[in-house]
Amino acid sequence: MCATAVPVIATLGLPAAIGARVSSDWGGTVLPAGSRTDSAPEVLLIGDVDDDALVHCVRPETIAVLQWDEEVPPEGGRGPTPTSGVAGFRVSVLTETVFEKPVASMIRHGLQARIELDDDRAYDLETAVHEALVNGALHGNLGFGSVAEQDQEALAWLHERLTELLADGAGKRKRIEVDILIDGGTVSVTVSDAGQGFDVQATLERLRAKPADASQPAGRGLLIMNSMADDLSFRKGGRLVAIRFGS
Amino acid sequence: MTMQVEQKEAEGGFELILSGRFTFTDYPAFRRLVSDILERPVSGYVIDLEKVEFIDSAGLGMLLLARDEADRKGRSVELRGPQGQVKRVLNVARFGTLFTIRG
């Protein structure tokens, strides 16, 4: 990677001291909170932000939106590498944020700030990305097995266990990382989790074999993702899902 | 990031008017609502989705749960007015075969 200008970093909902520390660790320039300058922030470090601020935080110049956490610093604590020539941005959040914040909605708004995307397609993308985030958080980072064999009570069980796991489980400190790449009229989104992966083949077979409606809880998220996206594939043993929109 | 709910008595039934985002986190609140409604002396109820902006697979699961619970007690549940993303997701999941959905 050739030497590029140090990224301009802005913090959102974080103490000023964190911005100063990150700027010295990562070698970037940190904008003072709430500053209005000509240097548009390329990297946003996110702390405690309300939904509306989060949803509208991605600008055309943003290359990364990273949730700050002391124990699990984003990007392995090294700071993001600006990738010149690639249009897109990266999002990195903790597991619990997937359930608590409209992350996929932020990604949709971020895309619509850059490219023309009609509303229907934009919502298809948000829906598919949301399902991928929830899958990665639930089955990846939190290690829930498939609930294929269970009935409606699965939802109740899942919710109870989720509350427990988010309270003190190790999974809550894992990250979900999303890369959004724009290439002409094609948008490719990859969602990666830090879990154990899953049996991709068996899951896809079950998806194909299941009845034509969504009355079974198994694979409903996958069914939605598959219907919304132009292409859906899994890599890294199921730890990465790639969703493509456009040809 | 949770949904809002309005409950309304209607002629011959009851209405649950949802708005906002209807996702996984809304499960406990929705479950309670559904149980409470079935305590009422109504033959069925309507879930109004017109003001729901976004629904996910867990939201679909909750609608099915409402239907199953009502079935068990011999009541009916209808969906009404899905728009935009919600309409699209209900179509994809073929909810028209599982529910009566009114414009």
JSON list of N, CA and C in Angstrom, two decimals, chain A residues 51 98-102 105 120-121 123-124 126-127 130-131 134 138 152-153 155-156 158-159 162 212-216 220-221 223-224 227-228, chain B residues 1-2 21 23-28 31 53-58 60-62 64-65 67-69 72 84-85 88-89 92-95 97-98:
[
{"chain": "A", "resi": 51, "resn": "ASP", "atom": "N", "xyz": [-30.17, 7.34, 17.54]},
{"chain": "A", "resi": 51, "resn": "ASP", "atom": "CA", "xyz": [-30.43, 6.65, 16.28]},
{"chain": "A", "resi": 51, "resn": "ASP", "atom": "C", "xyz": [-30.37, 7.60, 15.09]},
{"chain": "A", "resi": 98, "resn": "VAL", "atom": "N", "xyz": [-25.89, -4.41, 16.96]},
{"chain": "A", "resi": 98, "resn": "VAL", "atom": "CA", "xyz": [-26.72, -4.94, 15.88]},
{"chain": "A", "resi": 98, "resn": "VAL", "atom": "C", "xyz": [-28.20, -5.01, 16.32]},
{"chain": "A", "resi": 99, "resn": "PHE", "atom": "N", "xyz": [-28.41, -5.31, 17.61]},
{"chain": "A", "resi": 99, "resn": "PHE", "atom": "CA", "xyz": [-29.78, -5.42, 18.10]},
{"chain": "A", "resi": 99, "resn": "PHE", "atom": "C", "xyz": [-30.34, -4.09, 18.58]},
{"chain": "A", "resi": 100, "resn": "GLU", "atom": "N", "xyz": [-29.43, -3.20, 18.94]},
{"chain": "A", "resi": 100, "resn": "GLU", "atom": "CA", "xyz": [-29.88, -1.96, 19.58]},
{"chain": "A", "resi": 100, "resn": "GLU", "atom": "C", "xyz": [-29.98, -0.76, 18.66]},
{"chain": "A", "resi": 101, "resn": "LYS", "atom": "N", "xyz": [-29.24, -0.79, 17.55]},
{"chain": "A", "resi": 101, "resn": "LYS", "atom": "CA", "xyz": [-29.17, 0.40, 16.68]},
{"chain": "A", "resi": 101, "resn": "LYS", "atom": "C", "xyz": [-29.50, 0.06, 15.23]},
{"chain": "A", "resi": 102, "resn": "PRO", "atom": "N", "xyz": [-30.06, 1.02, 14.50]},
{"chain": "A", "resi": 102, "resn": "PRO", "atom": "CA", "xyz": [-30.41, 0.76, 13.09]},
{"chain": "A", "resi": 102, "resn": "PRO", "atom": "C", "xyz": [-29.18, 0.84, 12.19]},
{"chain": "A", "resi": 105, "resn": "SER", "atom": "N", "xyz": [-29.79, 0.64, 8.43]},
{"chain": "A", "resi": 105, "resn": "SER", "atom": "CA", "xyz": [-30.40, 1.87, 7.96]},
{"chain": "A", "resi": 105, "resn": "SER", "atom": "C", "xyz": [-29.32, 2.93, 7.72]},
{"chain": "A", "resi": 120, "resn": "ASP", "atom": "N", "xyz": [-36.96, 1.61, -3.57]},
{"chain": "A", "resi": 120, "resn": "ASP", "atom": "CA", "xyz": [-37.26, 0.18, -3.41]},
{"chain": "A", "resi": 120, "resn": "ASP", "atom": "C", "xyz": [-35.98, -0.65, -3.30]},
{"chain": "A", "resi": 121, "resn": "ARG", "atom": "N", "xyz": [-35.03, -0.35, -4.19]},
{"chain": "A", "resi": 121, "resn": "ARG", "atom": "CA", "xyz": [-33.77, -1.10, -4.17]},
{"chain": "A", "resi": 121, "resn": "ARG", "atom": "C", "xyz": [-33.01, -0.81, -2.89]},
{"chain": "A", "resi": 123, "resn": "TYR", "atom": "N", "xyz": [-34.21, -0.05, -0.01]},
{"chain": "A", "resi": 123, "resn": "TYR", "atom": "CA", "xyz": [-34.81, -0.78, 1.12]},
{"chain": "A", "resi": 123, "resn": "TYR", "atom": "C", "xyz": [-34.55, -2.29, 1.02]},
{"chain": "A", "resi": 124, "resn": "ASP", "atom": "N", "xyz": [-34.50, -2.82, -0.20]},
{"chain": "A", "resi": 124, "resn": "ASP", "atom": "CA", "xyz": [-34.13, -4.23, -0.37]},
{"chain": "A", "resi": 124, "resn": "ASP", "atom": "C", "xyz": [-32.75, -4.46, 0.23]},
{"chain": "A", "resi": 126, "resn": "GLU", "atom": "N", "xyz": [-31.18, -2.56, 2.47]},
{"chain": "A", "resi": 126, "resn": "GLU", "atom": "CA", "xyz": [-31.21, -2.42, 3.93]},
{"chain": "A", "resi": 126, "resn": "GLU", "atom": "C", "xyz": [-31.74, -3.70, 4.59]},
{"chain": "A", "resi": 127, "resn": "THR", "atom": "N", "xyz": [-32.79, -4.25, 4.00]},
{"chain": "A", "resi": 127, "resn": "THR", "atom": "CA", "xyz": [-33.41, -5.46, 4.56]},
{"chain": "A", "resi": 127, "resn": "THR", "atom": "C", "xyz": [-32.43, -6.63, 4.55]},
{"chain": "A", "resi": 130, "resn": "HIS", "atom": "N", "xyz": [-29.56, -6.00, 6.98]},
{"chain": "A", "resi": 130, "resn": "HIS", "atom": "CA", "xyz": [-30.04, -6.17, 8.36]},
{"chain": "A", "resi": 130, "resn": "HIS", "atom": "C", "xyz": [-30.10, -7.65, 8.75]},
{"chain": "A", "resi": 131, "resn": "GLU", "atom": "N", "xyz": [-30.66, -8.47, 7.85]},
{"chain": "A", "resi": 131, "resn": "GLU", "atom": "CA", "xyz": [-30.75, -9.91, 8.15]},
{"chain": "A", "resi": 131, "resn": "GLU", "atom": "C", "xyz": [-29.36, -10.53, 8.28]},
{"chain": "A", "resi": 134, "resn": "VAL", "atom": "N", "xyz": [-27.96, -9.52, 11.70]},
{"chain": "A", "resi": 134, "resn": "VAL", "atom": "CA", "xyz": [-28.60, -10.26, 12.80]},
{"chain": "A", "resi": 134, "resn": "VAL", "atom": "C", "xyz": [-28.11, -11.71, 12.80]},
{"chain": "A", "resi": 138, "resn": "LEU", "atom": "N", "xyz": [-26.21, -13.28, 15.91]},
{"chain": "A", "resi": 138, "resn": "LEU", "atom": "CA", "xyz": [-26.91, -14.34, 16.64]},
{"chain": "A", "resi": 138, "resn": "LEU", "atom": "C", "xyz": [-26.20, -15.69, 16.49]},
{"chain": "A", "resi": 152, "resn": "GLN", "atom": "N", "xyz": [-42.71, -21.94, 17.19]},
{"chain": "A", "resi": 152, "resn": "GLN", "atom": "CA", "xyz": [-42.76, -20.51, 17.48]},
{"chain": "A", "resi": 152, "resn": "GLN", "atom": "C", "xyz": [-42.11, -20.14, 18.80]},
{"chain": "A", "resi": 153, "resn": "GLU", "atom": "N", "xyz": [-42.10, -21.09, 19.71]},
{"chain": "A", "resi": 153, "resn": "GLU", "atom": "CA", "xyz": [-41.50, -20.80, 21.02]},
{"chain": "A", "resi": 153, "resn": "GLU", "atom": "C", "xyz": [-40.01, -20.51, 20.88]},
{"chain": "A", "resi": 155, "resn": "LEU", "atom": "N", "xyz": [-38.63, -18.30, 19.26]},
{"chain": "A", "resi": 155, "resn": "LEU", "atom": "CA", "xyz": [-38.43, -16.87, 19.35]},
{"chain": "A", "resi": 155, "resn": "LEU", "atom": "C", "xyz": [-38.34, -16.43, 20.82]},
{"chain": "A", "resi": 156, "resn": "ALA", "atom": "N", "xyz": [-39.20, -17.00, 21.63]},
{"chain": "A", "resi": 156, "resn": "ALA", "atom": "CA", "xyz": [-39.20, -16.68, 23.05]},
{"chain": "A", "resi": 156, "resn": "ALA", "atom": "C", "xyz": [-37.89, -17.14, 23.69]},
{"chain": "A", "resi": 158, "resn": "LEU", "atom": "N", "xyz": [-35.07, -17.76, 22.20]},
{"chain": "A", "resi": 158, "resn": "LEU", "atom": "CA", "xyz": [-33.97, -17.00, 21.63]},
{"chain": "A", "resi": 158, "resn": "LEU", "atom": "C", "xyz": [-33.83, -15.66, 22.34]},
{"chain": "A", "resi": 159, "resn": "HIS", "atom": "N", "xyz": [-34.97, -15.03, 22.57]},
{"chain": "A", "resi": 159, "resn": "HIS", "atom": "CA", "xyz": [-34.93, -13.70, 23.16]},
{"chain": "A", "resi": 159, "resn": "HIS", "atom": "C", "xyz": [-34.43, -13.76, 24.60]},
{"chain": "A", "resi": 162, "resn": "LEU", "atom": "N", "xyz": [-30.76, -14.47, 24.51]},
{"chain": "A", "resi": 162, "resn": "LEU", "atom": "CA", "xyz": [-30.06, -13.30, 23.99]},
{"chain": "A", "resi": 162, "resn": "LEU", "atom": "C", "xyz": [-29.83, -12.28, 25.10]},
{"chain": "A", "resi": 212, "resn": "ALA", "atom": "N", "xyz": [-42.85, -23.45, 0.54]},
{"chain": "A", "resi": 212, "resn": "ALA", "atom": "CA", "xyz": [-42.82, -22.18, -0.20]},
{"chain": "A", "resi": 212, "resn": "ALA", "atom": "C", "xyz": [-43.26, -20.98, 0.63]},
{"chain": "A", "resi": 213, "resn": "ASP", "atom": "N", "xyz": [-43.73, -21.20, 1.83]},
{"chain": "A", "resi": 213, "resn": "ASP", "atom": "CA", "xyz": [-44.07, -20.03, 2.63]},
{"chain": "A", "resi": 213, "resn": "ASP", "atom": "C", "xyz": [-43.10, -19.90, 3.80]},
{"chain": "A", "resi": 214, "resn": "ALA", "atom": "N", "xyz": [-43.34, -18.90, 4.61]},
{"chain": "A", "resi": 214, "resn": "ALA", "atom": "CA", "xyz": [-42.37, -18.59, 5.66]},
{"chain": "A", "resi": 214, "resn": "ALA", "atom": "C", "xyz": [-42.92, -18.95, 7.03]},
{"chain": "A", "resi": 215, "resn": "SER", "atom": "N", "xyz": [-43.81, -19.98, 7.06]},
{"chain": "A", "resi": 215, "resn": "SER", "atom": "CA", "xyz": [-44.43, -20.30, 8.35]},
{"chain": "A", "resi": 215, "resn": "SER", "atom": "C", "xyz": [-43.45, -20.99, 9.30]},
{"chain": "A", "resi": 216, "resn": "GLN", "atom": "N", "xyz": [-42.34, -21.49, 8.76]},
{"chain": "A", "resi": 216, "resn": "GLN", "atom": "CA", "xyz": [-41.34, -22.09, 9.63]},
{"chain": "A", "resi": 216, "resn": "GLN", "atom": "C", "xyz": [-40.28, -21.06, 10.00]},
{"chain": "A", "resi": 220, "resn": "ARG", "atom": "N", "xyz": [-35.81, -18.09, 7.82]},
{"chain": "A", "resi": 220, "resn": "ARG", "atom": "CA", "xyz": [-36.64, -17.00, 7.30]},
{"chain": "A", "resi": 220, "resn": "ARG", "atom": "C", "xyz": [-35.77, -15.80, 6.90]},
{"chain": "A", "resi": 221, "resn": "GLY", "atom": "N", "xyz": [-34.74, -15.55, 7.72]},
{"chain": "A", "resi": 221, "resn": "GLY", "atom": "CA", "xyz": [-33.81, -14.46, 7.40]},
{"chain": "A", "resi": 221, "resn": "GLY", "atom": "C", "xyz": [-33.07, -14.71, 6.10]},
{"chain": "A", "resi": 223, "resn": "LEU", "atom": "N", "xyz": [-34.07, -16.63, 3.65]},
{"chain": "A", "resi": 223, "resn": "LEU", "atom": "CA", "xyz": [-35.05, -16.54, 2.56]},
{"chain": "A", "resi": 223, "resn": "LEU", "atom": "C", "xyz": [-35.20, -15.08, 2.13]},
{"chain": "A", "resi": 224, "resn": "ILE", "atom": "N", "xyz": [-35.29, -14.19, 3.10]},
{"chain": "A", "resi": 224, "resn": "ILE", "atom": "CA", "xyz": [-35.43, -12.77, 2.79]},
{"chain": "A", "resi": 224, "resn": "ILE", "atom": "C", "xyz": [-34.18, -12.23, 2.10]},
{"chain": "A", "resi": 227, "resn": "SER", "atom": "N", "xyz": [-33.99, -13.42, -1.45]},
{"chain": "A", "resi": 227, "resn": "SER", "atom": "CA", "xyz": [-34.97, -12.81, -2.35]},
{"chain": "A", "resi": 227, "resn": "SER", "atom": "C", "xyz": [-34.63, -11.36, -2.69]},
{"chain": "A", "resi": 228, "resn": "MET", "atom": "N", "xyz": [-34.02, -10.65, -1.76]},
{"chain": "A", "resi": 228, "resn": "MET", "atom": "CA", "xyz": [-33.74, -9.23, -1.95]},
{"chain": "A", "resi": 228, "resn": "MET", "atom": "C", "xyz": [-32.49, -8.99, -2.80]},
{"chain": "B", "resi": 1, "resn": "MET", "atom": "N", "xyz": [-35.00, 2.27, 19.37]},
{"chain": "B", "resi": 1, "resn": "MET", "atom": "CA", "xyz": [-35.28, 1.70, 18.06]},
{"chain": "B", "resi": 1, "resn": "MET", "atom": "C", "xyz": [-36.45, 0.73, 18.13]},
{"chain": "B", "resi": 2, "resn": "THR", "atom": "N", "xyz": [-37.42, 1.07, 18.94]},
{"chain": "B", "resi": 2, "resn": "THR", "atom": "CA", "xyz": [-38.51, 0.11, 19.07]},
{"chain": "B", "resi": 2, "resn": "THR", "atom": "C", "xyz": [-39.77, 0.66, 18.42]},
{"chain": "B", "resi": 21, "resn": "ARG", "atom": "N", "xyz": [-40.15, 0.85, 13.71]},
{"chain": "B", "resi": 21, "resn": "ARG", "atom": "CA", "xyz": [-39.44, -0.35, 13.26]},
{"chain": "B", "resi": 21, "resn": "ARG", "atom": "C", "xyz": [-39.88, -1.54, 14.11]},
{"chain": "B", "resi": 23, "resn": "THR", "atom": "N", "xyz": [-38.80, -5.10, 15.00]},
{"chain": "B", "resi": 23, "resn": "THR", "atom": "CA", "xyz": [-37.68, -6.05, 14.90]},
{"chain": "B", "resi": 23, "resn": "THR", "atom": "C", "xyz": [-37.55, -6.87, 16.19]},
{"chain": "B", "resi": 24, "resn": "PHE", "atom": "N", "xyz": [-36.55, -7.71, 16.18]},
{"chain": "B", "resi": 24, "resn": "PHE", "atom": "CA", "xyz": [-36.25, -8.64, 17.26]},
{"chain": "B", "resi": 24, "resn": "PHE", "atom": "C", "xyz": [-36.45, -8.07, 18.67]},
{"chain": "B", "resi": 25, "resn": "THR", "atom": "N", "xyz": [-35.98, -6.84, 18.89]},
{"chain": "B", "resi": 25, "resn": "THR", "atom": "CA", "xyz": [-36.02, -6.25, 20.23]},
{"chain": "B", "resi": 25, "resn": "THR", "atom": "C", "xyz": [-37.44, -6.00, 20.74]},
{"chain": "B", "resi": 26, "resn": "ASP", "atom": "N", "xyz": [-38.40, -6.01, 19.85]},
{"chain": "B", "resi": 26, "resn": "ASP", "atom": "CA", "xyz": [-39.78, -5.72, 20.25]},
{"chain": "B", "resi": 26, "resn": "ASP", "atom": "C", "xyz": [-40.51, -6.94, 20.78]},
{"chain": "B", "resi": 27, "resn": "TYR", "atom": "N", "xyz": [-39.83, -8.08, 20.77]},
{"chain": "B", "resi": 27, "resn": "TYR", "atom": "CA", "xyz": [-40.50, -9.32, 21.13]},
{"chain": "B", "resi": 27, "resn": "TYR", "atom": "C", "xyz": [-41.25, -9.30, 22.47]},
{"chain": "B", "resi": 28, "resn": "PRO", "atom": "N", "xyz": [-40.60, -8.93, 23.58]},
{"chain": "B", "resi": 28, "resn": "PRO", "atom": "CA", "xyz": [-41.31, -9.02, 24.87]},
{"chain": "B", "resi": 28, "resn": "PRO", "atom": "C", "xyz": [-42.57, -8.15, 24.92]},
{"chain": "B", "resi": 31, "resn": "ARG", "atom": "N", "xyz": [-45.30, -9.65, 22.62]},
{"chain": "B", "resi": 31, "resn": "ARG", "atom": "CA", "xyz": [-45.84, -10.87, 23.21]},
{"chain": "B", "resi": 31, "resn": "ARG", "atom": "C", "xyz": [-46.90, -10.54, 24.28]},
{"chain": "B", "resi": 53, "resn": "GLU", "atom": "N", "xyz": [-42.35, 1.20, 9.37]},
{"chain": "B", "resi": 53, "resn": "GLU", "atom": "CA", "xyz": [-41.38, 1.58, 8.33]},
{"chain": "B", "resi": 53, "resn": "GLU", "atom": "C", "xyz": [-40.49, 0.41, 7.93]},
{"chain": "B", "resi": 54, "resn": "PHE", "atom": "N", "xyz": [-40.28, -0.49, 8.87]},
{"chain": "B", "resi": 54, "resn": "PHE", "atom": "CA", "xyz": [-39.30, -1.55, 8.62]},
{"chain": "B", "resi": 54, "resn": "PHE", "atom": "C", "xyz": [-39.66, -2.77, 9.44]},
{"chain": "B", "resi": 55, "resn": "ILE", "atom": "N", "xyz": [-39.63, -3.93, 8.80]},
{"chain": "B", "resi": 55, "resn": "ILE", "atom": "CA", "xyz": [-39.88, -5.18, 9.52]},
{"chain": "B", "resi": 55, "resn": "ILE", "atom": "C", "xyz": [-38.76, -6.15, 9.16]},
{"chain": "B", "resi": 56, "resn": "ASP", "atom": "N", "xyz": [-38.36, -7.00, 10.10]},
{"chain": "B", "resi": 56, "resn": "ASP", "atom": "CA", "xyz": [-37.34, -8.01, 9.77]},
{"chain": "B", "resi": 56, "resn": "ASP", "atom": "C", "xyz": [-37.92, -9.42, 9.97]},
{"chain": "B", "resi": 57, "resn": "SER", "atom": "N", "xyz": [-37.07, -10.43, 9.81]},
{"chain": "B", "resi": 57, "resn": "SER", "atom": "CA", "xyz": [-37.56, -11.80, 9.88]},
{"chain": "B", "resi": 57, "resn": "SER", "atom": "C", "xyz": [-38.13, -12.11, 11.26]},
{"chain": "B", "resi": 58, "resn": "ALA", "atom": "N", "xyz": [-37.59, -11.47, 12.28]},
{"chain": "B", "resi": 58, "resn": "ALA", "atom": "CA", "xyz": [-38.14, -11.69, 13.63]},
{"chain": "B", "resi": 58, "resn": "ALA", "atom": "C", "xyz": [-39.52, -11.06, 13.75]},
{"chain": "B", "resi": 60, "resn": "LEU", "atom": "N", "xyz": [-41.65, -10.82, 11.32]},
{"chain": "B", "resi": 60, "resn": "LEU", "atom": "CA", "xyz": [-42.54, -11.79, 10.66]},
{"chain": "B", "resi": 60, "resn": "LEU", "atom": "C", "xyz": [-42.88, -12.92, 11.63]},
{"chain": "B", "resi": 61, "resn": "GLY", "atom": "N", "xyz": [-41.88, -13.38, 12.35]},
{"chain": "B", "resi": 61, "resn": "GLY", "atom": "CA", "xyz": [-42.08, -14.45, 13.32]},
{"chain": "B", "resi": 61, "resn": "GLY", "atom": "C", "xyz": [-43.11, -14.05, 14.38]},
{"chain": "B", "resi": 62, "resn": "MET", "atom": "N", "xyz": [-43.06, -12.79, 14.77]},
{"chain": "B", "resi": 62, "resn": "MET", "atom": "CA", "xyz": [-43.99, -12.32, 15.80]},
{"chain": "B", "resi": 62, "resn": "MET", "atom": "C", "xyz": [-45.42, -12.24, 15.26]},
{"chain": "B", "resi": 64, "resn": "LEU", "atom": "N", "xyz": [-46.63, -14.24, 13.03]},
{"chain": "B", "resi": 64, "resn": "LEU", "atom": "CA", "xyz": [-47.08, -15.64, 13.00]},
{"chain": "B", "resi": 64, "resn": "LEU", "atom": "C", "xyz": [-47.45, -16.13, 14.40]},
{"chain": "B", "resi": 65, "resn": "LEU", "atom": "N", "xyz": [-46.68, -15.65, 15.35]},
{"chain": "B", "resi": 65, "resn": "LEU", "atom": "CA", "xyz": [-46.97, -16.02, 16.74]},
{"chain": "B", "resi": 65, "resn": "LEU", "atom": "C", "xyz": [-48.34, -15.48, 17.16]},
{"chain": "B", "resi": 67, "resn": "ARG", "atom": "N", "xyz": [-50.81, -14.90, 15.22]},
{"chain": "B", "resi": 67, "resn": "ARG", "atom": "CA", "xyz": [-51.82, -15.71, 14.52]},
{"chain": "B", "resi": 67, "resn": "ARG", "atom": "C", "xyz": [-52.02, -17.06, 15.21]},
{"chain": "B", "resi": 68, "resn": "ASP", "atom": "N", "xyz": [-50.91, -17.71, 15.56]},
{"chain": "B", "resi": 68, "resn": "ASP", "atom": "CA", "xyz": [-51.00, -19.03, 16.20]},
{"chain": "B", "resi": 68, "resn": "ASP", "atom": "C", "xyz": [-51.70, -18.96, 17.56]},
{"chain": "B", "resi": 69, "resn": "GLU", "atom": "N", "xyz": [-51.37, -17.93, 18.32]},
{"chain": "B", "resi": 69, "resn": "GLU", "atom": "CA", "xyz": [-52.01, -17.80, 19.64]},
{"chain": "B", "resi": 69, "resn": "GLU", "atom": "C", "xyz": [-53.50, -17.54, 19.50]},
{"chain": "B", "resi": 72, "resn": "ARG", "atom": "N", "xyz": [-55.34, -20.76, 18.53]},
{"chain": "B", "resi": 72, "resn": "ARG", "atom": "CA", "xyz": [-55.52, -21.67, 19.66]},
{"chain": "B", "resi": 72, "resn": "ARG", "atom": "C", "xyz": [-56.74, -21.32, 20.49]},
{"chain": "B", "resi": 84, "resn": "GLY", "atom": "N", "xyz": [-44.56, -0.02, 1.44]},
{"chain": "B", "resi": 84, "resn": "GLY", "atom": "CA", "xyz": [-43.11, 0.02, 1.17]},
{"chain": "B", "resi": 84, "resn": "GLY", "atom": "C", "xyz": [-42.37, -1.25, 1.53]},
{"chain": "B", "resi": 85, "resn": "GLN", "atom": "N", "xyz": [-41.37, -1.11, 2.38]},
{"chain": "B", "resi": 85, "resn": "GLN", "atom": "CA", "xyz": [-40.51, -2.24, 2.73]},
{"chain": "B", "resi": 85, "resn": "GLN", "atom": "C", "xyz": [-41.31, -3.37, 3.37]},
{"chain": "B", "resi": 88, "resn": "ARG", "atom": "N", "xyz": [-43.19, -5.34, 0.78]},
{"chain": "B", "resi": 88, "resn": "ARG", "atom": "CA", "xyz": [-42.24, -6.14, 0.01]},
{"chain": "B", "resi": 88, "resn": "ARG", "atom": "C", "xyz": [-41.82, -7.40, 0.79]},
{"chain": "B", "resi": 89, "resn": "VAL", "atom": "N", "xyz": [-41.51, -7.23, 2.06]},
{"chain": "B", "resi": 89, "resn": "VAL", "atom": "CA", "xyz": [-41.07, -8.37, 2.87]},
{"chain": "B", "resi": 89, "resn": "VAL", "atom": "C", "xyz": [-42.21, -9.37, 3.07]},
{"chain": "B", "resi": 92, "resn": "VAL", "atom": "N", "xyz": [-42.45, -11.35, -0.14]},
{"chain": "B", "resi": 92, "resn": "VAL", "atom": "CA", "xyz": [-41.34, -12.29, -0.28]},
{"chain": "B", "resi": 92, "resn": "VAL", "atom": "C", "xyz": [-41.58, -13.52, 0.59]},
{"chain": "B", "resi": 93, "resn": "ALA", "atom": "N", "xyz": [-42.13, -13.30, 1.78]},
{"chain": "B", "resi": 93, "resn": "ALA", "atom": "CA", "xyz": [-42.37, -14.42, 2.70]},
{"chain": "B", "resi": 93, "resn": "ALA", "atom": "C", "xyz": [-43.74, -15.07, 2.44]},
{"chain": "B", "resi": 94, "resn": "ARG", "atom": "N", "xyz": [-44.39, -14.64, 1.38]},
{"chain": "B", "resi": 94, "resn": "ARG", "atom": "CA", "xyz": [-45.70, -15.18, 0.98]},
{"chain": "B", "resi": 94, "resn": "ARG", "atom": "C", "xyz": [-46.71, -15.16, 2.12]},
{"chain": "B", "resi": 95, "resn": "PHE", "atom": "N", "xyz": [-46.76, -14.03, 2.81]},
{"chain": "B", "resi": 95, "resn": "PHE", "atom": "CA", "xyz": [-47.67, -13.91, 3.93]},
{"chain": "B", "resi": 95, "resn": "PHE", "atom": "C", "xyz": [-49.13, -13.85, 3.49]},
{"chain": "B", "resi": 97, "resn": "THR", "atom": "N", "xyz": [-50.51, -15.99, 1.83]},
{"chain": "B", "resi": 97, "resn": "THR", "atom": "CA", "xyz": [-51.05, -17.35, 1.95]},
{"chain": "B", "resi": 97, "resn": "THR", "atom": "C", "xyz": [-51.29, -17.73, 3.42]},
{"chain": "B", "resi": 98, "resn": "LEU", "atom": "N", "xyz": [-50.80, -16.93, 4.32]},
{"chain": "B", "resi": 98, "resn": "LEU", "atom": "CA", "xyz": [-50.89, -17.27, 5.74]},
{"chain": "B", "resi": 98, "resn": "LEU", "atom": "C", "xyz": [-51.85, -16.37, 6.52]}
]
